[in-house]
XYZ file of C-alpha atoms in Angstrom:
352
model
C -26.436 21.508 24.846
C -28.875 22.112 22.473
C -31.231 18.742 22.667
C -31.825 19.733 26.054
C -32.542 23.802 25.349
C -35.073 22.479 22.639
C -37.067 19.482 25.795
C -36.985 23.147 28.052
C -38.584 24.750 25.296
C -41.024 22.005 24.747
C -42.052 22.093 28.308
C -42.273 25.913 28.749
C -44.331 26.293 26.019
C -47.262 23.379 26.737
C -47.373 19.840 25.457
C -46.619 18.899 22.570
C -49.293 17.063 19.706
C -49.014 13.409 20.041
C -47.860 11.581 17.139
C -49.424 9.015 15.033
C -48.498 5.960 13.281
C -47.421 5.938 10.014
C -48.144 2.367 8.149
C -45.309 1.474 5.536
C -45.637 -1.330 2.685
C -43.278 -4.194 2.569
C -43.160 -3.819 -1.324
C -41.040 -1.022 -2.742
C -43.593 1.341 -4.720
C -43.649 1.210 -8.355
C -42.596 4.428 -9.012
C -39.610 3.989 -6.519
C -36.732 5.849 -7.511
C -33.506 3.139 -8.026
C -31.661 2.095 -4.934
C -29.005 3.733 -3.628
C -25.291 1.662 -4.024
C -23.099 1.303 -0.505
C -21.552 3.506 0.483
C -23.799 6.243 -0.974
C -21.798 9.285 -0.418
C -17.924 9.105 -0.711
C -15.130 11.067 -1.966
C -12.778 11.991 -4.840
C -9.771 13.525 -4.231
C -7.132 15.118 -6.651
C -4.503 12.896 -7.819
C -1.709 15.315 -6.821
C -3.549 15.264 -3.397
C -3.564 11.937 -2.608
C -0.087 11.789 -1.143
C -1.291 14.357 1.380
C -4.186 12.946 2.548
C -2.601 9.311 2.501
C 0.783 9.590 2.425
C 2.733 6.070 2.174
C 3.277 2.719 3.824
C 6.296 3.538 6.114
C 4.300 6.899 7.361
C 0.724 6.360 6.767
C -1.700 9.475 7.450
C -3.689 7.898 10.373
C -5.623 11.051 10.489
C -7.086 10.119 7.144
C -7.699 6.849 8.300
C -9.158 7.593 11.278
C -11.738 10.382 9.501
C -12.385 7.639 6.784
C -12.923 4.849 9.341
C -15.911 7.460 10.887
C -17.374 8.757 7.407
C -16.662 6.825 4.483
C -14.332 5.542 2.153
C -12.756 7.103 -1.243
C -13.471 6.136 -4.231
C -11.494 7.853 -7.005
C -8.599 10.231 -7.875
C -8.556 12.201 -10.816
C -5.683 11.859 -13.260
C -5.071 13.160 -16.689
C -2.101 15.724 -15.921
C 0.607 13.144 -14.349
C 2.915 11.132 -16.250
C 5.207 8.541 -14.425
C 8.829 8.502 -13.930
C 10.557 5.269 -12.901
C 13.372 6.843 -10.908
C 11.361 9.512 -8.935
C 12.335 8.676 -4.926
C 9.704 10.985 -3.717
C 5.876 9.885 -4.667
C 4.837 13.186 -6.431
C 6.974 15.888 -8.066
C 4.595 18.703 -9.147
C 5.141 22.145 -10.549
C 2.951 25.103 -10.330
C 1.880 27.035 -13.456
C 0.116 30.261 -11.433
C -1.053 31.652 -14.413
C -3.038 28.798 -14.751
C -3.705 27.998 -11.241
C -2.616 28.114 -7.737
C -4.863 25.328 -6.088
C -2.849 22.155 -7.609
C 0.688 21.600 -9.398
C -0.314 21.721 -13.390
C 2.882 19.615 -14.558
C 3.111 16.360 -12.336
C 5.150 13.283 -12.705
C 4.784 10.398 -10.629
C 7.550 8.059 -9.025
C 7.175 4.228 -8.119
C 5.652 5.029 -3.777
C 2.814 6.548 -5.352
C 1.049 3.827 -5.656
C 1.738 3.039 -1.648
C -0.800 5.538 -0.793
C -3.532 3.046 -1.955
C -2.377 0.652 1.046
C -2.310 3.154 3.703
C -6.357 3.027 4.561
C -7.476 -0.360 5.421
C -11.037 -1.217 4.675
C -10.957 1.669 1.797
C -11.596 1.159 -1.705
C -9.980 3.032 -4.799
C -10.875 4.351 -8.163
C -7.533 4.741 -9.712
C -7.677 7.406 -12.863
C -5.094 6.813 -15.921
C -4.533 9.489 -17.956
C -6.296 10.413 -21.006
C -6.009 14.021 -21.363
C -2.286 13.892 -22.352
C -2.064 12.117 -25.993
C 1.722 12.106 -26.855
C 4.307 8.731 -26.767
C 6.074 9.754 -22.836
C 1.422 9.670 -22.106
C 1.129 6.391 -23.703
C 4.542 5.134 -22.206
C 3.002 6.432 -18.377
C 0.114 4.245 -19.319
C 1.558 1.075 -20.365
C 3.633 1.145 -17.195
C 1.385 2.585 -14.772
C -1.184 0.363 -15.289
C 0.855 -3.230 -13.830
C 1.973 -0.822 -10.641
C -1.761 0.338 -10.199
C -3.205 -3.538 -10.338
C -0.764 -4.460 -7.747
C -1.463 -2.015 -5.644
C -4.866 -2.544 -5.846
C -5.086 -6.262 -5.603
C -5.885 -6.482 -1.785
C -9.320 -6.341 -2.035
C -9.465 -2.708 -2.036
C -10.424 -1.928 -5.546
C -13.497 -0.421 -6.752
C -13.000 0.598 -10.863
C -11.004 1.852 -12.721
C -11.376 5.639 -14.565
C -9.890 6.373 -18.072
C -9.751 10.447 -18.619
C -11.419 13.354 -16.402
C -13.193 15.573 -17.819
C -12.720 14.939 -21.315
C -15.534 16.911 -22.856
C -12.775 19.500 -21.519
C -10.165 18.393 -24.057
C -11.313 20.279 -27.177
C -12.552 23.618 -25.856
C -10.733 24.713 -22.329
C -7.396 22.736 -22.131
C -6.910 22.748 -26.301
C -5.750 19.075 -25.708
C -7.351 17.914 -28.958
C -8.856 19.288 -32.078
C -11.760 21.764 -33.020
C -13.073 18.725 -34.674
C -12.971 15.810 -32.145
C -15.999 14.251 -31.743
C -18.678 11.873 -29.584
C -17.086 9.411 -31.764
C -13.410 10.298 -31.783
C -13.269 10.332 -28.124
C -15.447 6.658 -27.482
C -12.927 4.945 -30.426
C -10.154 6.394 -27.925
C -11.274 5.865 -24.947
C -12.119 1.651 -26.454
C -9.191 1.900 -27.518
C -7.045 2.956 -24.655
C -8.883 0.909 -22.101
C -8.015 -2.285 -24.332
C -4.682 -1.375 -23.436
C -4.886 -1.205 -20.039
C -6.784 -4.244 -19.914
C -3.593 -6.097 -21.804
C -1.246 -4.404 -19.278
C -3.108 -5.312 -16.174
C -3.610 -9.223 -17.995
C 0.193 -9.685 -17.542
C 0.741 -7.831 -13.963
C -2.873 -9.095 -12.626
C -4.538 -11.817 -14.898
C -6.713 -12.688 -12.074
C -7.951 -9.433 -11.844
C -9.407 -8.994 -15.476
C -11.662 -12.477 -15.207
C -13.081 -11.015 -11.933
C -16.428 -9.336 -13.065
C -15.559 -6.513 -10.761
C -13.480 -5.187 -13.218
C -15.234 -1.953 -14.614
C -14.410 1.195 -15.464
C -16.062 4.923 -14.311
C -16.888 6.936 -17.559
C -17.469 9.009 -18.947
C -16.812 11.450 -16.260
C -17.756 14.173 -18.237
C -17.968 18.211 -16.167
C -21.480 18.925 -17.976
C -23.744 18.997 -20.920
C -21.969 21.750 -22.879
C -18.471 21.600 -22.501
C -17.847 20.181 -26.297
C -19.279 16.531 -25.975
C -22.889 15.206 -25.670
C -23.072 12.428 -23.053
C -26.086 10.609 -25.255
C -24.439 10.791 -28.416
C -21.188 9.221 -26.561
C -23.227 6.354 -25.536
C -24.996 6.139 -28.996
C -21.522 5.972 -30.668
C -20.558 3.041 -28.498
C -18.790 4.225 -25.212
C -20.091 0.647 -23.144
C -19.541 -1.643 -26.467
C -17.155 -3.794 -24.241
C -19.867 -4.254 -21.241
C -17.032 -2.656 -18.893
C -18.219 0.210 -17.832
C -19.689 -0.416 -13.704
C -20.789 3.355 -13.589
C -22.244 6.097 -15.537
C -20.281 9.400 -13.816
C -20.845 12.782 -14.521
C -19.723 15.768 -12.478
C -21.669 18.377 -10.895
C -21.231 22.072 -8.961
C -23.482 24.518 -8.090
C -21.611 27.165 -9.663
C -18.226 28.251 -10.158
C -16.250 30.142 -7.705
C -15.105 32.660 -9.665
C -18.004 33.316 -11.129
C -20.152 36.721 -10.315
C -23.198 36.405 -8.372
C -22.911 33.065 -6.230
C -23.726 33.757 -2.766
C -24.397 31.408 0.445
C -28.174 32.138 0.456
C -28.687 32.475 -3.359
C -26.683 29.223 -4.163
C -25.714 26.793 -1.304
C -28.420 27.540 1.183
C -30.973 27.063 -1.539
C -33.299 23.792 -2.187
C -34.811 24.887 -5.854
C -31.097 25.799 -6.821
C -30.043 22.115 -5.999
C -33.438 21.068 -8.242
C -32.172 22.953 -10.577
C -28.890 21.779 -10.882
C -30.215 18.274 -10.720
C -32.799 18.537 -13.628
C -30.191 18.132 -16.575
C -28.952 14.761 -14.369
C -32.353 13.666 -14.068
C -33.264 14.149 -17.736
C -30.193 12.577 -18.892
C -30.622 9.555 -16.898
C -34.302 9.095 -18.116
C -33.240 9.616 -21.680
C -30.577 6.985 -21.113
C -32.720 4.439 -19.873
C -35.380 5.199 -21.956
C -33.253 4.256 -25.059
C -31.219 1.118 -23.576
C -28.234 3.112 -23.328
C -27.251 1.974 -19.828
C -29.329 -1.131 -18.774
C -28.380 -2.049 -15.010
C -25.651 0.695 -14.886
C -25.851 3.304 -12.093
C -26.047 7.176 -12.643
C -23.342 8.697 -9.836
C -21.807 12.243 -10.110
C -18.282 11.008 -10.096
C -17.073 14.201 -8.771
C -19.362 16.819 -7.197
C -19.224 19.727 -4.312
C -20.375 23.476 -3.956
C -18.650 25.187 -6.179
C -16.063 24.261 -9.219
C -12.420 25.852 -8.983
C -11.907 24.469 -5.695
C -14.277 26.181 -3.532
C -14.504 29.730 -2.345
C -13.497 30.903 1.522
C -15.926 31.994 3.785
C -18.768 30.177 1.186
C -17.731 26.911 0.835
C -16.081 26.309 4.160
C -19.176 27.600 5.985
C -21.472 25.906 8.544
C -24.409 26.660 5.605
C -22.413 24.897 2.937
C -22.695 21.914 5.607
C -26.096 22.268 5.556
C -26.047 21.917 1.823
C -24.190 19.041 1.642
C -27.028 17.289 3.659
C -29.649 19.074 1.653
C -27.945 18.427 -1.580
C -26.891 14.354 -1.289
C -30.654 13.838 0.311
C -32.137 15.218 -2.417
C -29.792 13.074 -5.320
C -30.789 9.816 -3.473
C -34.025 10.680 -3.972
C -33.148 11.094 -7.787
C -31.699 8.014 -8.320
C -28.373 9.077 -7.913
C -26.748 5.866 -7.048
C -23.679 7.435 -5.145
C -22.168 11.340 -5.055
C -18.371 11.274 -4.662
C -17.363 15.029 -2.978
C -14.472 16.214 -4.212
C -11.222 17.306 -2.154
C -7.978 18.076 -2.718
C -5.174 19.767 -0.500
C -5.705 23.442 0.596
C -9.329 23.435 -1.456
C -11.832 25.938 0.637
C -14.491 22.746 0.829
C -15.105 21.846 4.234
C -17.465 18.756 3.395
């Protein structure tokens, strides 16, 4: 109905300026920003989520499929809270800590048809997340034995990387999962050395998966710039030593939800706020190039969408934070942002 109110317009109202043509090179300007990757913008979605929006192979969430089969396709789940336990029957069993939150289960263990949910989409591609975040024996034990039943699972040509630890600039400051003094360099001799291990693992389950040269990794996924770890002094200390890692993430919101002062026109509906949240990405992705830090790996916010804490109602699940989302992903592909993955999760207030 509109397109045709906006011709009677037109013609009430006089004619309308011709146009003129606009003459485009062949050759790709030098001071082109760096193509965009395909698909551009997908999604993540919580790893105690992905049961929900997937479900399993005997009952498989067509309504997924069919929303997937019209947008996009996901490509990662966040991990770093679930530990696995062989003689689950159900695919998640998650408990609720409310005084922590009441958006996702905070303790979650994992049974054997979890992994089915990564054969319910056809066409789709995965990012499966291990868990870093925990760092006791039953975490390294959920590794080891994860990391066969993920390959598998993923060895039907829909796999896209692999991500080791979300968040992890997290682990010393909000979730107290490691010390005061854990540094750049603690976490990248970690994370080399953890990913070595899933490498082994997925060698005996998979061994034709490991020679492919698809075989990368997602890191270092960190949630900003000041959270405890500095993104260039990770990649100074070594964090791509083993020429594995396919993608440079790094998260981005526009704000928290909680947090006083965020309002649709103020933050969503809002082009210089989306500049400004995109300087730091910009900068850091200069700086990174500049020094050789990241040759021929792409800059993607691995996990992104209005605001962080799972959206707030009547705000995020508005028609203007629709119009953001266009506003927002247009402007990172013009920023050489090679892909924006928006995050979703059961029950969140996003609506994009």
């Amino acid at each position: 109905m509109l397109v045709p109110l906006l011709i009677g317009v037109g013609a009430a109202f006089g004619a309308v300026s011709n146009s003129s043509a606009v003459m485009v090179s062949k050759e790709v300007p030098q001071n082109a920003g760096a193509a965009i990757l395909a698909p551009f913008v997908s999604f993540s979605i919580e790893f105690s989520s992905l049961p929900d929006f997937a479900e399993n192979t005997s009952k498989p969430n067509q309504f997924s499929n069919q929303i997937l089969d019209n947008l996009a396709n996901p490509q990662g789940v966040k991990p770093d809270r679930a530990l696995y336990d062989p003689n689950i029957k159900t695919q998640i069993n998650g408990t609720f800590v409310p005084s922590i939150t009441e958006d996702f289960p905070w303790i979650i263990s994992i049974g054997p048809s979890y992994f089915e949910a990564d054969s319910t989409w056809p066409g789709a591609k995965f990012s499966h997340g291990f868990n870093l975040g925990e760092n006791t024996t039953a975490a390294m034990d959920s590794l080891t034995a994860t990391a066969p039943l993920a390959c598998k699972a993923l060895s039907h040509g829909n796999f896209a990387h692999w991500d080791l630890g979300n968040e992890p600039d997290f682990y010393k400051t909000m979730l107290a999962a490691r010390p005061a003094n854990w540094t750049e360099s603690d976490y990248v001799a970690e994370w080399l050395s953890k990913s070595q291990i899933v490498k082994r693992q997925i060698a005996k389950a998979c061994p034709d998966m490991v020679t492919n040269p698809a075989y990368k990794y997602i890191a270092p996924s960190f949630a900003g710039f000041t959270y405890g770890l500095d993104p260039v002094t990770t990649w100074e200390d070594g964090l791509g030593k083993n020429k594995d890692i396919g993608m440079n993430s790094m998260h981005n919101y526009m704000g928290s939800a909680d947090s006083p002062g965020v309002t649709l026109a103020h933050t969503l509906m809002n082009h210089a706020a989306i500049v400004l949240s995109m300087v730091k990405h910009t900068n850091l992705s200069h700086t990174l190039s500049e020094k050789g830090l990241n040759k021929d790996i792409p800059y993607i916010l691995g996990e992104m969408n209005s605001l962080a804490h799972q959206g707030q109602p009547r705000l995020s699940n508005s028609f203007g934070a629709a119009l953001w989302g266009v506003d927002f992903n247009l402007y990172c592909a013009s920023q050489s942002i090679g892909r924006t993955r928006m995050h979703q999760g059961t029950d969140y207030r996003y609506a994009s």
